Amino acid sequence: MARIVVTGGAGFLGSHLCDRLLERGDEVVCLDNLVTGRTANIEHLFGRDGFQFVEQDVSNFIWVPGPVDAVMHLASPASPIDFARIPIQIMKVGSLGTHNCLGLAKAKGATFHLNSTSEVYGDPEVHPQPESYWGNVNPIGPRSMYDEAKRFAEALTISYQRHHDLDVRIVRTFNTYGPRMRPDDGRVVSNFITQALKGEPLTMYGDGSQTRSFCYVDDQVAGQLALLDSDLTSPCNIGNDGEFTMLELAEHVIELTNSDVPIEFLPLPTDDPTRRRPDLTLARTRLGWEPSVALRDGLARTVEHFARELGL
Ligand code: UDP
């Protein structure tokens, strides 16, 4: 049993992580400034033994009284619509926020676990992407505040490991989806499902031939915990290596929602990655973990969630 700080713990991924940690008997201190996180994601945990929520912006100085065994730093807006809306906050939480969390971990003698991203690979020229690939990122493009903040966060994390001998984990999270995504978070899974459920056209950016590899949230959380429990201090991809075009995703969503909506083709955003798929060799061999939820099954559960959330 451990006492674990989860930043961004009221967010989509963070709240599922809090659930799993509590289920396995850990104590959780959840920090979130609720910019994109929602108390609705954690209200079922209020009053539960071992769970504490503190509304706090980790870009400012943080302190958690008492012992801490691990600091899991997930806090960050992560959707392309947030990139245009709150770019400075995204840079701050990735840089200053990571520094504060590293400082907390160092002071407590705790493991630091960074939630990094497949975005460190940018628009990749190597496919699929192994951890050894350095990436192809535009440093001043419309996604740069997220990509470069996460790249800085990885560099800072590895510097703490080398310079202070801090025990660290770096997970590169690939597109993750599932219940508790915000219906208006602007990402493709939430957009397509909510549009189909409301009988609106699906907004396809570009010709729909770009690919992504979608990981169901339960698999993502299991992978992250396998990494936390391992002794792997170098970056590790966690995702699902099934690769789909956005047109294929749209077909699945239309079928699963029994809808008959058309597809509306819109311009592709600047720097939108053409294709993305994790090379999971490291996770499979070192963590003994691999994803188990097929896209169709995960989408079906996500459709149920959005139908409830939209009151349909
Ligand atoms: N996308 C789309 N329609 C939407 C939202 C996104 O076609 O309504 C596309 C987007 O251009 C990208 C892919 O879906 O090629 C995945 O987008 P998302 O924002 O979910 O994730 P990311 O681009 O960060 O991987």
Short mmCIF file of C-alpha atoms and ligand atoms in Angstrom, two decimals, residues 80 119 143 175 186-189 191-192 195 203-205 210 212 246 268-269 272-273 276, ligand 1:
data_model
loop_
_atom_site.label_atom_id
_atom_site.label_comp_id
_atom_site.label_asym_id
_atom_site.label_seq_id
_atom_site.Cartn_x
_atom_site.Cartn_y
_atom_site.Cartn_z
CA PRO A 80 -6.29 20.59 -29.60
CA GLU A 119 2.98 14.26 -29.31
CA ARG A 143 0.37 22.38 -31.22
CA ASN A 175 -4.65 8.70 -27.95
CA GLY A 186 -13.05 18.67 -29.30
CA ARG A 187 -11.28 15.40 -29.89
CA VAL A 188 -12.27 13.04 -32.61
CA VAL A 189 -13.82 10.27 -30.50
CA ASN A 191 -16.89 14.77 -31.39
CA PHE A 192 -17.96 11.87 -33.62
CA GLN A 195 -22.48 14.31 -33.21
CA THR A 203 -16.94 16.75 -38.77
CA MET A 204 -14.10 15.10 -40.69
CA TYR A 205 -10.93 17.19 -40.83
CA GLN A 210 -4.94 10.26 -41.41
CA ARG A 212 -4.51 7.26 -35.02
CA MET A 246 -10.52 8.64 -39.28
CA LEU A 268 -7.24 19.70 -41.94
CA PRO A 269 -5.72 21.74 -39.07
CA ASP A 272 -2.13 17.62 -37.77
CA PRO A 273 -0.04 14.41 -37.60
CA ARG A 276 0.49 7.59 -35.41
N1 UDP B 1 -10.52 15.10 -36.15
C1 UDP B 1 -11.58 15.07 -37.04
N2 UDP B 1 -12.78 15.57 -36.63
C2 UDP B 1 -12.98 16.09 -35.40
C3 UDP B 1 -11.90 16.10 -34.48
C4 UDP B 1 -10.68 15.61 -34.91
O1 UDP B 1 -11.47 14.60 -38.18
O2 UDP B 1 -14.11 16.53 -35.11
C5 UDP B 1 -9.24 14.52 -36.59
C6 UDP B 1 -8.01 15.39 -36.30
O3 UDP B 1 -7.77 16.30 -37.34
C7 UDP B 1 -6.93 14.33 -36.19
C8 UDP B 1 -7.65 13.12 -35.60
O4 UDP B 1 -9.02 13.34 -35.84
O5 UDP B 1 -6.43 14.00 -37.45
C9 UDP B 1 -7.43 12.95 -34.11
O6 UDP B 1 -7.73 14.18 -33.49
P1 UDP B 1 -7.75 14.37 -31.92
O7 UDP B 1 -7.96 15.83 -31.67
O8 UDP B 1 -8.72 13.43 -31.32
O9 UDP B 1 -6.32 13.91 -31.40
P2 UDP B 1 -4.82 14.28 -31.84
O10 UDP B 1 -4.83 15.00 -33.17
O11 UDP B 1 -4.29 15.11 -30.74
O12 UDP B 1 -4.18 12.96 -31.95
#
